[in-house]
Coordinates of C-alpha atoms in Angstrom, one line a residue:
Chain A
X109 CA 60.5 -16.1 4.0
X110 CA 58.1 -18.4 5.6
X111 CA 54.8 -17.4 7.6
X112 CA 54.2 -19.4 10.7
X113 CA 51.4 -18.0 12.5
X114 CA 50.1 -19.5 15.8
X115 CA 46.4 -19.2 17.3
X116 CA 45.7 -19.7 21.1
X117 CA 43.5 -18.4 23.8
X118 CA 44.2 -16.1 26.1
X119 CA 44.2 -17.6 29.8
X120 CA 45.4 -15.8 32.9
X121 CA 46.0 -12.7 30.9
X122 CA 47.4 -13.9 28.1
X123 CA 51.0 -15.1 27.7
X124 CA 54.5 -13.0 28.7
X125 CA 56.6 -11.4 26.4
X126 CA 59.0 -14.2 27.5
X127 CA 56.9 -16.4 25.9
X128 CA 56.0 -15.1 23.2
X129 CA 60.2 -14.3 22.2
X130 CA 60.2 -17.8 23.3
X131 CA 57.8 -18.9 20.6
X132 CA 58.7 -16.7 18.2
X133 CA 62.7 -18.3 18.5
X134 CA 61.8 -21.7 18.8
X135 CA 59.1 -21.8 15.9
X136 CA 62.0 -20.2 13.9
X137 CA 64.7 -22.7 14.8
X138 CA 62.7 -25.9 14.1
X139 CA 61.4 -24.7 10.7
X140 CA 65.3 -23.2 9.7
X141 CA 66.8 -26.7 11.0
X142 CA 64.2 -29.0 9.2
X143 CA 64.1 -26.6 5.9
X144 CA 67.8 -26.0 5.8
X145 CA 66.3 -22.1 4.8
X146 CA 64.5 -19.2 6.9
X147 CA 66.1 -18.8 10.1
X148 CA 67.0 -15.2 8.7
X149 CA 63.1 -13.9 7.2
X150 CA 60.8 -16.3 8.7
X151 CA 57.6 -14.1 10.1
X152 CA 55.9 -15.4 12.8
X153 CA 52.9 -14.0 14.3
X154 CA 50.9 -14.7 17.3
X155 CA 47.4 -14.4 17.8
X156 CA 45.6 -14.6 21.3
X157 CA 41.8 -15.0 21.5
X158 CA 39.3 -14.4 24.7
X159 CA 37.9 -18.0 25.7
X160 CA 34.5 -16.3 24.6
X161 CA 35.7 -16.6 21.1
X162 CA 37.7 -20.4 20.6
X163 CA 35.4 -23.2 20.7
X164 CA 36.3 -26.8 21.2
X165 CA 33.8 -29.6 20.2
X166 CA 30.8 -26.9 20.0
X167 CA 31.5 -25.4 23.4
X168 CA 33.4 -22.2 23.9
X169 CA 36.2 -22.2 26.1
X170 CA 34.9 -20.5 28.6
X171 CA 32.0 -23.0 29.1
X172 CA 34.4 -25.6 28.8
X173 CA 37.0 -23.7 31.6
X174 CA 33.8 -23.1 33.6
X175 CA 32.5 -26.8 34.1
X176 CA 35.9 -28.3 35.0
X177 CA 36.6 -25.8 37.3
X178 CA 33.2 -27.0 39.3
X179 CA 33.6 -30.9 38.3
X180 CA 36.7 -30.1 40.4
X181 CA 35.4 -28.5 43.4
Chain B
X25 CA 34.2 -11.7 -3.9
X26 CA 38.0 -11.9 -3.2
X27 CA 39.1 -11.5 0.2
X28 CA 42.2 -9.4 0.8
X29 CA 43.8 -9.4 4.1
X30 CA 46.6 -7.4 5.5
X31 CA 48.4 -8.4 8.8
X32 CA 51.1 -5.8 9.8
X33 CA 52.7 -4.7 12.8
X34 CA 50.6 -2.4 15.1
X35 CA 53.8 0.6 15.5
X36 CA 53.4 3.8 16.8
X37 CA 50.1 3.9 17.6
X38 CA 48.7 2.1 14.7
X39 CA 47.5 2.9 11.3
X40 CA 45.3 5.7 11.3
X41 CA 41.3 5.5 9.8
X42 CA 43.1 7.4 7.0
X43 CA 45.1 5.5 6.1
X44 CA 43.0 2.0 6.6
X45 CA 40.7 3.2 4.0
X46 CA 43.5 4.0 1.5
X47 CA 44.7 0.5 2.0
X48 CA 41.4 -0.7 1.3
X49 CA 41.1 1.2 -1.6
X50 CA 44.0 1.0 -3.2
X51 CA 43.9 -3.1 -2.7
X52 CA 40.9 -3.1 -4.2
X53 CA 41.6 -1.1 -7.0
X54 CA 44.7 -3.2 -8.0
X55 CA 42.8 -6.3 -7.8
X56 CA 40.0 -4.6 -9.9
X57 CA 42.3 -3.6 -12.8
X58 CA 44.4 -6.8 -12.7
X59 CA 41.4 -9.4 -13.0
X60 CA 38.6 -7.5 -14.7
X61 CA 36.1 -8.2 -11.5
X62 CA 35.7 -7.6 -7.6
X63 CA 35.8 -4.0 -7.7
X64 CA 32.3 -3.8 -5.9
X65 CA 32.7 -7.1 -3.8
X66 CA 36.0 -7.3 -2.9
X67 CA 36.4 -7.6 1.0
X68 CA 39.7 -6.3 2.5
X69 CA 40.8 -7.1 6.1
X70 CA 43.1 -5.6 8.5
X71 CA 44.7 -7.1 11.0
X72 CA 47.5 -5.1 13.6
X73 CA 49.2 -7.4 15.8
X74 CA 51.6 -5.5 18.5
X75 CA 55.3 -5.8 17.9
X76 CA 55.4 -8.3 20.9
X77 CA 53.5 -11.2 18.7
X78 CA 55.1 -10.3 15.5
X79 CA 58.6 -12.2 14.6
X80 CA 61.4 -11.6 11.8
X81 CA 64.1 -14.1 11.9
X82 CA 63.5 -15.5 15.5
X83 CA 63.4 -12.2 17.4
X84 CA 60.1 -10.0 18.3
X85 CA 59.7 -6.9 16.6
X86 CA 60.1 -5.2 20.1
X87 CA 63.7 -6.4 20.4
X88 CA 64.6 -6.2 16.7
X89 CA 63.1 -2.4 17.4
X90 CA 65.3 -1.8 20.9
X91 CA 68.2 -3.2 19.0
X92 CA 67.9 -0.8 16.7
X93 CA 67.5 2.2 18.4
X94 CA 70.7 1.3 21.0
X95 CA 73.0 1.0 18.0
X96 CA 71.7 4.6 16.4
X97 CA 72.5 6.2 19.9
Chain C
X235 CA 39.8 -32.0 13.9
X236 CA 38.7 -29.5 11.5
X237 CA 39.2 -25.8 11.9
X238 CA 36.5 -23.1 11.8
X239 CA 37.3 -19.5 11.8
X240 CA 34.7 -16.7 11.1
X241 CA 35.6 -13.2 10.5
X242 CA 33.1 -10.6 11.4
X243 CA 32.7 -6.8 11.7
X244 CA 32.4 -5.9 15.5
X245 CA 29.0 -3.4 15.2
X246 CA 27.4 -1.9 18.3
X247 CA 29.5 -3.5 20.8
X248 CA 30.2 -6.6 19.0
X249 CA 28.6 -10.0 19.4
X250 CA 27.2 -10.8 22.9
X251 CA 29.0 -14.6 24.7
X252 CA 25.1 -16.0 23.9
X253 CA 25.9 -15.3 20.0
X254 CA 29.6 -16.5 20.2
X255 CA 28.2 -19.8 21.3
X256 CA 25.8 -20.1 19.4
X257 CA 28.0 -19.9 16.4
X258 CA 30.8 -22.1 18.1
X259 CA 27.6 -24.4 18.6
X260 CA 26.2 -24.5 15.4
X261 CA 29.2 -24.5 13.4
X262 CA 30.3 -27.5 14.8
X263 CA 26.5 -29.6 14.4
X264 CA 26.6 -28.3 10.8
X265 CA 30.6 -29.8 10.4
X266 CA 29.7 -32.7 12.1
X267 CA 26.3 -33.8 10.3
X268 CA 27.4 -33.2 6.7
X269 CA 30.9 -34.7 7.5
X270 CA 30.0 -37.1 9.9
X271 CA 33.0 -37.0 11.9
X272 CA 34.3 -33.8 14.3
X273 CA 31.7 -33.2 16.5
X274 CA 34.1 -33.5 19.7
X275 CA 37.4 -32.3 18.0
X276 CA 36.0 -29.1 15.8
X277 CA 37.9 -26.0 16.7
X278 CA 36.1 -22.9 16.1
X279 CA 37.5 -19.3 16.3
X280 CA 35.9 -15.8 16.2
X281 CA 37.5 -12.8 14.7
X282 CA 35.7 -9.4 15.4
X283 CA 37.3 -6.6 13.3
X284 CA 36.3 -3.2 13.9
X285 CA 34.2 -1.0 11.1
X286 CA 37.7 0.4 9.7
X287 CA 39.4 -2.0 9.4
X288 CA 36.8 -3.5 7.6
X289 CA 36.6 -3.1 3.7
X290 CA 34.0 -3.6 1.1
X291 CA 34.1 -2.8 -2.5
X292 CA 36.7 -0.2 -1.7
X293 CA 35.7 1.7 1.4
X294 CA 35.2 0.9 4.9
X295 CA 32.0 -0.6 6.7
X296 CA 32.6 2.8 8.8
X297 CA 32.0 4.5 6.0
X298 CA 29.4 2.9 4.2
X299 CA 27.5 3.0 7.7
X300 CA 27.7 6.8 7.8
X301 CA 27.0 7.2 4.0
X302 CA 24.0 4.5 4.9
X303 CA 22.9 6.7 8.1
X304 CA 22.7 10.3 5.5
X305 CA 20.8 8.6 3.1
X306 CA 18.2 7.4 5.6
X307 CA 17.9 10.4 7.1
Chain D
X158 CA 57.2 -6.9 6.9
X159 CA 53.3 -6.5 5.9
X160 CA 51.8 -9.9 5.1
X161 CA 49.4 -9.6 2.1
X162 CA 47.0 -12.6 1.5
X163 CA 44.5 -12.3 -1.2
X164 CA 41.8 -15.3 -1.4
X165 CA 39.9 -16.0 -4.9
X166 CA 38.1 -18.3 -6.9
X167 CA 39.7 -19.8 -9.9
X168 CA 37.9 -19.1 -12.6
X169 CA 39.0 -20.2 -16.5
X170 CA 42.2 -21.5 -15.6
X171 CA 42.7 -19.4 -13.3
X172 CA 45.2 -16.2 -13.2
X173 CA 48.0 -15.9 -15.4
X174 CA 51.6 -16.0 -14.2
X175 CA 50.8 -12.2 -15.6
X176 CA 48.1 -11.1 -13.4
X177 CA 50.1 -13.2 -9.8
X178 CA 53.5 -10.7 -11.0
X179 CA 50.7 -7.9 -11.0
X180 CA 49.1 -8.4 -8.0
X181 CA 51.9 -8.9 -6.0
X182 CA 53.7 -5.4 -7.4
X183 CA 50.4 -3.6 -7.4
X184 CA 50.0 -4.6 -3.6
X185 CA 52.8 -4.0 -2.6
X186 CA 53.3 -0.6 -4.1
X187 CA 50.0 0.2 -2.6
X188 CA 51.0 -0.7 1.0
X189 CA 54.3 1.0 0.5
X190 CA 53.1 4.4 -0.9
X191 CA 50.3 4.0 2.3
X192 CA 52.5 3.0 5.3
X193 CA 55.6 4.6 3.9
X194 CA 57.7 0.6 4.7
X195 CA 57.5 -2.7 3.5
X196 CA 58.4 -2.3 -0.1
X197 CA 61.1 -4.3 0.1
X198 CA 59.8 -7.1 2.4
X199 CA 56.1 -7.0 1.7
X200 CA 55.1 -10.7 1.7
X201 CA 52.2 -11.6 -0.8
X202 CA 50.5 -15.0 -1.2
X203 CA 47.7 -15.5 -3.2
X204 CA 45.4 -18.4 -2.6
X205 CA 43.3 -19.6 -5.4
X206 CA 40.1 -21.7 -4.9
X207 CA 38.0 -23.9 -6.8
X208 CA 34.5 -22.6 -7.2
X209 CA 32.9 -26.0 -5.6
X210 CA 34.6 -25.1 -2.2
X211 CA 33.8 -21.0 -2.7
X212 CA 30.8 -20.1 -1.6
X213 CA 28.7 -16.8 -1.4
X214 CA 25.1 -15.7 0.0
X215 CA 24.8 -19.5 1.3
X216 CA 25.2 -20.9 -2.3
X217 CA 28.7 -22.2 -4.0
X218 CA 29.9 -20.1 -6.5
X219 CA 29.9 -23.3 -9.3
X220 CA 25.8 -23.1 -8.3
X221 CA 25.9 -19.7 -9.2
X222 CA 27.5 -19.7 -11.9
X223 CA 25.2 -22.7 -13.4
X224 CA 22.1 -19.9 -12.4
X225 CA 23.7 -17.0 -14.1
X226 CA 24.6 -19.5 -17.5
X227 CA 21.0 -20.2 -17.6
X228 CA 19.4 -17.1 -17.2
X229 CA 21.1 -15.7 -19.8
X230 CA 20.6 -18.1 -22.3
Chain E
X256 CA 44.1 -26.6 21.5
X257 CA 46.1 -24.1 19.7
X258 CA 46.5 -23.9 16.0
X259 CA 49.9 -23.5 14.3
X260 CA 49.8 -22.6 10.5
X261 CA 52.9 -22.2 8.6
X262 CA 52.7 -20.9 4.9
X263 CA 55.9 -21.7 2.7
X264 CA 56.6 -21.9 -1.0
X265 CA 56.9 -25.1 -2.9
X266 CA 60.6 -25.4 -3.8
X267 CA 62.3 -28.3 -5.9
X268 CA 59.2 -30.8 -5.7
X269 CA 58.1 -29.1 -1.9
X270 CA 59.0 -30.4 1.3
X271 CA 59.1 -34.3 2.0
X272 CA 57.0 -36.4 4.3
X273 CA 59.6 -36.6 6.3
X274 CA 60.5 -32.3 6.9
X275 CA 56.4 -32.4 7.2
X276 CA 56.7 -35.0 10.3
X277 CA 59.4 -33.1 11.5
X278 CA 58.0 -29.2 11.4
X279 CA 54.4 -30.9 13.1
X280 CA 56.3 -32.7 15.7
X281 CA 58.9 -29.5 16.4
X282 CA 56.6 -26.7 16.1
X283 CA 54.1 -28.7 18.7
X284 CA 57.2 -29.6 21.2
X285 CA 57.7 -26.1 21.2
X286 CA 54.2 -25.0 21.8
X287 CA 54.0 -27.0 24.3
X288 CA 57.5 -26.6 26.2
X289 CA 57.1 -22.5 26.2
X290 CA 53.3 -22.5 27.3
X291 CA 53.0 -25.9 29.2
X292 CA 49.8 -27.1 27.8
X293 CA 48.5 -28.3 23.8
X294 CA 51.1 -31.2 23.2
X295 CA 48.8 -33.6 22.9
X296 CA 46.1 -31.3 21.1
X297 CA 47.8 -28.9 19.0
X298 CA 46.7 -29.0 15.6
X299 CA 49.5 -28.0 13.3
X300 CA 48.6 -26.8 9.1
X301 CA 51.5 -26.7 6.4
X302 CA 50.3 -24.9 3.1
X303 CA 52.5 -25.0 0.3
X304 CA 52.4 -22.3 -2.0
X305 CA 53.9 -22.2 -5.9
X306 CA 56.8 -19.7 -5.9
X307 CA 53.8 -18.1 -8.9
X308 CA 51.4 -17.2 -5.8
X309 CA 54.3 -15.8 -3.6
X310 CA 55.8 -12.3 -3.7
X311 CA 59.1 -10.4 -1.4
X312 CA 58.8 -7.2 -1.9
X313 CA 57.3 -6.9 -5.1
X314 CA 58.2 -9.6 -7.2
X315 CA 57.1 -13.1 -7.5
X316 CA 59.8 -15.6 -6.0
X317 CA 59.4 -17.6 -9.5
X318 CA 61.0 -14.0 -11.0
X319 CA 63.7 -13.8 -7.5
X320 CA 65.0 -17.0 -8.2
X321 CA 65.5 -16.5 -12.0
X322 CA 67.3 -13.0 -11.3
X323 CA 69.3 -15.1 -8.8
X324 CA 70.1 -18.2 -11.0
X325 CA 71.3 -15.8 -13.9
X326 CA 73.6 -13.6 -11.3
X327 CA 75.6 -16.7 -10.5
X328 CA 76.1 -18.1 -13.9
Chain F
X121 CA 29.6 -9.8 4.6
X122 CA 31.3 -12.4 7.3
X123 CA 34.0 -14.5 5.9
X124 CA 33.6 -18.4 7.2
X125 CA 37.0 -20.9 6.4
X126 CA 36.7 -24.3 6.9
X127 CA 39.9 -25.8 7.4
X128 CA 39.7 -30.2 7.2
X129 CA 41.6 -33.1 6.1
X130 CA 41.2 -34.8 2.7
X131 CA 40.4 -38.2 4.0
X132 CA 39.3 -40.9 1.0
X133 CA 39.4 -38.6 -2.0
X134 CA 37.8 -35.3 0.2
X135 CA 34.6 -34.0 0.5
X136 CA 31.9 -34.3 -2.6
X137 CA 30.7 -31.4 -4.2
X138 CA 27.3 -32.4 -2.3
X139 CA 28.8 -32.3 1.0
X140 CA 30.6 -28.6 0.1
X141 CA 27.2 -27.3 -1.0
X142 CA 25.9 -28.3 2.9
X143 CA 28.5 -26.5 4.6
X144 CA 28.3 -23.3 2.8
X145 CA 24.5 -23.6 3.0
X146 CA 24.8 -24.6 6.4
X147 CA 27.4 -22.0 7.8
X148 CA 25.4 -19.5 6.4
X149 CA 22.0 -20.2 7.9
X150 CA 23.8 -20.4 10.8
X151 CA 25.4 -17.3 10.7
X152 CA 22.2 -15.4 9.8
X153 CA 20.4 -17.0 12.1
X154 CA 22.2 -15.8 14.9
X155 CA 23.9 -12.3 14.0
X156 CA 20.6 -11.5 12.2
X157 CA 22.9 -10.5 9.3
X158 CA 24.8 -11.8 6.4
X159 CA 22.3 -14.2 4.7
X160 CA 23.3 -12.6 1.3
X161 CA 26.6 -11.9 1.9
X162 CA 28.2 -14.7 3.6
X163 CA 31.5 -15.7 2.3
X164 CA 32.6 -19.6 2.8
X165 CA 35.6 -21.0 2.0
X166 CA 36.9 -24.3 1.9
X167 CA 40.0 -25.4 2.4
X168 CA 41.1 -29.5 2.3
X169 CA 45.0 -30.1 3.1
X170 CA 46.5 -33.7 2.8
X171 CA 46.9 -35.6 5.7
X172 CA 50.5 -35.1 5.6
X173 CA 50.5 -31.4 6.2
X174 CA 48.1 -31.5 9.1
X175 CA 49.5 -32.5 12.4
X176 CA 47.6 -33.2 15.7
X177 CA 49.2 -33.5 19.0
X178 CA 52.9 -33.7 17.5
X179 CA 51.6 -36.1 14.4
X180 CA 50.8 -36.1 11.2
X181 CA 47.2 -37.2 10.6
X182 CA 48.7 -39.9 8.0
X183 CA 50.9 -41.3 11.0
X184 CA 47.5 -41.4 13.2
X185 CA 45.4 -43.4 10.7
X186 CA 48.3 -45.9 10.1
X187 CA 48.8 -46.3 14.0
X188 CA 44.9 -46.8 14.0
X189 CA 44.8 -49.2 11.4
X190 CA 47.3 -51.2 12.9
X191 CA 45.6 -51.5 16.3
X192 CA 42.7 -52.4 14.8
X193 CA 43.8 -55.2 13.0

């Protein structure tokens, strides 16, 4: 009964549901292939976070979305 | 100071504030009894996460939920 | 590439984007001058919980704030 | 499927094989007799932590220990 | 940048180098297939937890294995 | 009473009790500094994993250092 949780910001309104079943099965198989146990209990759990709140190298990602989008323009 | 967090499914319209604060009691009091400290420091957390980010055994909570209900029509 | 995750209670309409990165900011210069190493590659994360589901010592920060507001009064 | 993490210093040894068995029933029952589910798959870890990397008010709790030895002596 | 965490107990001597390389490598190829982005920056945690410090419904998985090993003698 | 978790690789025999004592002195000020709250209260933990069980970008931090030794040579 492993716990695999996942943590990831939430960008163009967040990911689908397809996604996320998509995650959820995929994060399953690899650990019940590799383990030889858990494809039947393994929890998984996603969490999304607003850009406002995930900071990379001391910038949020907001600021960090914000000045590539005008070193682009 | 322990730190006690609870991450369950968000079902029905969530845990209600009654029930939130009998969760945080009752964890608290367990810990208190068991080891002998914390009962006026320990912190406890709740997290509800909505049954499209939550996982069992590579399907979401939302489909193990659907499944469920088609085969009890 | 270390990780940084603080857990707060979300009071008065939670922390402003000038106090999210200021944490995500100085987080990472405290990781990165006692450590000496991180300061590009720190990930920080901000987890605002609201006052119920938010326990201390056995009750919730909801309730300690009312029981807080009747003894002030 | 509740996921129950409980985060604590090791103190003296830390807890007994005794006091894990208890937490994890007493937590369990407690979310159980709460949310009225999870009894039977109510997932409890417990993470014990040394006092050098558990720290409280700004100060480690090894410091404050040290503090409270000597100021009773 | 996402962060993948995944919490399993310590069976038989724990998992091998080589499972450890393989969960990092799958869990990120995953990541990164379902959401298109974080293959090259998704930080991936294994914690391995004593089957003393991990409960299923109620009872330690030290005391589930026993109960198990003495069924199918 | 904020709850701060530092999550890093133990690289060379991990962090000295000196450098601990900086981050949960230094997360805290921080903290305080900027939510205006918490000073006391403040909760740090610290949590070092092996190199083997953290991954970045599909490897293990182990493989990265060996791959980086190499090309320096």
């Amino acid at each position: 009964m492993p716990i695999i949780k996942v943590t990831m910001t939430e960008e163009e309104g967040g990911a689908t549901a397809e996604q996320k079943a998509a995650l959820i099965e995929g994060f399953t198989r690899v650990f019940s292939q590799v383990m030889c146990r858990g494809g039947d209990t393994a929890v998984v759990t996603i969490e999304e976070v607003s850009t406002d709140n995930y900071g990379i190298g001391g910038r949020s990602v907001t600021a960090i979305r914000k000045a590539q989008s005008a070193a682009s323009r």
